[in-house]
Tab-separated table of C-alpha atoms in Angstrom:
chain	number	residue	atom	x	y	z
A	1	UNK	CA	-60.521	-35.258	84.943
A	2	UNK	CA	-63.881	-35.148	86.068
A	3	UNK	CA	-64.611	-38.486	84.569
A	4	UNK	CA	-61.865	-40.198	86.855
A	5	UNK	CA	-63.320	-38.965	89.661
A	6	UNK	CA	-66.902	-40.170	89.305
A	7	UNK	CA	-65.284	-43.125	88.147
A	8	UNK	CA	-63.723	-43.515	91.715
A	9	UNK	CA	-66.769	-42.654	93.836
A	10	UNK	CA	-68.823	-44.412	92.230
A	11	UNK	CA	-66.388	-47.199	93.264
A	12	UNK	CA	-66.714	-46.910	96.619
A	13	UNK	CA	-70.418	-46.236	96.894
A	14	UNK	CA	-72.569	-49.593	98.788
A	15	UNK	CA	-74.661	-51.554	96.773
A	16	UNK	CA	-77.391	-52.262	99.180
A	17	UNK	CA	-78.796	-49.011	101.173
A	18	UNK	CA	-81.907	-48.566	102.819
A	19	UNK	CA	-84.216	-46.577	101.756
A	20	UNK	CA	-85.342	-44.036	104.190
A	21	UNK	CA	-86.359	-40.344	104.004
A	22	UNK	CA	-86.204	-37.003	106.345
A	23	UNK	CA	-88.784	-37.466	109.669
A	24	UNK	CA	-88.453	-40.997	109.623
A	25	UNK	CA	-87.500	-42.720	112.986
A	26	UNK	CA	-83.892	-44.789	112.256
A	27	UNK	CA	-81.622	-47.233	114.195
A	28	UNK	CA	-78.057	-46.615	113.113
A	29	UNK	CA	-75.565	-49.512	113.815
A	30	UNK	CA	-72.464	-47.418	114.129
A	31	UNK	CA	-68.894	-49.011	114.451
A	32	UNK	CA	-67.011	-47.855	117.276
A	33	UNK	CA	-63.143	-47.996	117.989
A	34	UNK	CA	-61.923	-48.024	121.404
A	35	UNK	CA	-58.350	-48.765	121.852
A	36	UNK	CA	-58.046	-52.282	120.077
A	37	UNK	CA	-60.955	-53.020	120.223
A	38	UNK	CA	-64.406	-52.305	118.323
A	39	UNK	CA	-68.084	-52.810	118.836
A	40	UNK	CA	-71.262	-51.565	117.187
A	41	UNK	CA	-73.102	-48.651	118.677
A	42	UNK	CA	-77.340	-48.097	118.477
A	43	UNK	CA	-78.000	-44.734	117.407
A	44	UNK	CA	-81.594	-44.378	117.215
A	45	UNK	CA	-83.452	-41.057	116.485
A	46	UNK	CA	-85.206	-38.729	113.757
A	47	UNK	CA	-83.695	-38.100	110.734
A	48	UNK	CA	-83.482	-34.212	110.693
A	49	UNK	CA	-82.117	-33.557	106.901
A	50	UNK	CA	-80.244	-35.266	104.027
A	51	UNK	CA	-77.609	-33.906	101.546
A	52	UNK	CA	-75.609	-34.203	98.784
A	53	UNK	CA	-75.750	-37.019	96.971
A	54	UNK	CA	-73.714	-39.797	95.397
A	55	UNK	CA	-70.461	-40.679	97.536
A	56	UNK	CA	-70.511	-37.688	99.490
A	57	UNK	CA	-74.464	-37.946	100.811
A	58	UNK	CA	-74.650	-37.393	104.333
A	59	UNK	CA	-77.588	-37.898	106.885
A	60	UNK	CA	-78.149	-36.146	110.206
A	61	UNK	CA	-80.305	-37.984	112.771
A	62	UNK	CA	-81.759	-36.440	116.065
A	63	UNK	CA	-82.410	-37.614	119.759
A	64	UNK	CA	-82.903	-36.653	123.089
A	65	UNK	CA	-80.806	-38.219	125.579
A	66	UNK	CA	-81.399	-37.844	129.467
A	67	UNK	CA	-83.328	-33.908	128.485
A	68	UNK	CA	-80.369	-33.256	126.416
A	69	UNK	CA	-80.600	-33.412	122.252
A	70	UNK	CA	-77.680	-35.083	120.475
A	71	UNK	CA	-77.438	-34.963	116.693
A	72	UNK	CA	-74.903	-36.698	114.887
A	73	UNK	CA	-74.489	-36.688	111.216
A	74	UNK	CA	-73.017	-39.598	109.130
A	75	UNK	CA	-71.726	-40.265	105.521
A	76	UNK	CA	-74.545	-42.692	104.292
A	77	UNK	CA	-71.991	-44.695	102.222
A	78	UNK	CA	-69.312	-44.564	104.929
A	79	UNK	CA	-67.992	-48.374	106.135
A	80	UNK	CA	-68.215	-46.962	109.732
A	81	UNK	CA	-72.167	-47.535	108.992
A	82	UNK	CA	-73.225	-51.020	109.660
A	83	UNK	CA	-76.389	-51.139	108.631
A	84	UNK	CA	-79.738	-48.335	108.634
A	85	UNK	CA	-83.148	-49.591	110.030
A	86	UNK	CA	-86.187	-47.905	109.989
A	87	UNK	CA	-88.457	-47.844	112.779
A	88	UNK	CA	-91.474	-45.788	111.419
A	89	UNK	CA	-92.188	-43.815	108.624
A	90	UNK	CA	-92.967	-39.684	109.520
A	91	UNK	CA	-95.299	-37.818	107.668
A	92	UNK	CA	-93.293	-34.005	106.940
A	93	UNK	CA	-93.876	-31.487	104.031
A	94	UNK	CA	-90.054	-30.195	104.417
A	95	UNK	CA	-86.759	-31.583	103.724
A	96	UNK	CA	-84.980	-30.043	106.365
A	97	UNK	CA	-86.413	-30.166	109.908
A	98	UNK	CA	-84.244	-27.585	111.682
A	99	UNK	CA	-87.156	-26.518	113.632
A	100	UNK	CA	-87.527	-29.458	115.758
A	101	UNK	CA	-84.322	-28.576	117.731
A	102	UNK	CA	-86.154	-25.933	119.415
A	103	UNK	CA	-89.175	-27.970	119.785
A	104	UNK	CA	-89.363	-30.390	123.591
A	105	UNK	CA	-91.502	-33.347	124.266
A	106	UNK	CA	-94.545	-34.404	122.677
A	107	UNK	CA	-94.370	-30.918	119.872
A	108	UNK	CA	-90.951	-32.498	118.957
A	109	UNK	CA	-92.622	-35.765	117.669
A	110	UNK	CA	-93.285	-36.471	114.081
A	111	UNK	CA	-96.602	-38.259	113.243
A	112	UNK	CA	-96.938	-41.488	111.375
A	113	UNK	CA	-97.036	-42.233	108.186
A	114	UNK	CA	-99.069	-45.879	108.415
A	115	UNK	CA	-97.833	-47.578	104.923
């Protein structure tokens, strides 16, 4: 049973993704539905944590918006995901960043990693 499964996932995972790792600075292309209609959506922001893996790996990317933060997490092989760009690389020693959500302004930065 278990190999049907896998077998199915592995299916629907998307051949090209972009590599990119927690406390690096992303663009998410997003595609939106409104009514009849859709459009893609910028979401750009730090990625705070990754998890799972395989069909079911999800990403969750942080950003403040007017003093407020907004998170939003996304299925990384989900076809609502246009496309991933990364803006800069950040230099972390954790693979979840929880603690930046209580952190405001400049101590909620990540530094550079300059590749």
């Amino acid at each position: 049973m278990n190999n049907i499964i896998r077998s199915i996932e592995n299916a629907q995972l998307k051949s090209e993704i972009t590599n990119f790792n927690v406390g690096d600075t992303v663009k998410v292309y997003a595609k939106v539905k409104e009514g009849n209609r859709e459009r893609t959506q910028l979401f750009e922001g730090t990625v705070l944590k990754r998890q799972n893996g395989g069909a079911r790996e999800t990403f969750t990317v942080r950003k403040t918006s007017n003093g407020v933060g907004v998170e939003k997490t996304w299925p990384l092989h989900s076809p609502i995901v246009e496309k991933i760009e990364v803006v800069r690389h950040g230099k972390v020693r954790r693979a979840k960043l929880n603690y930046l959500r209580q952190r405001v302004g400049k101590a909620a930065k990540v530094k550079e990693v300059l590749r």
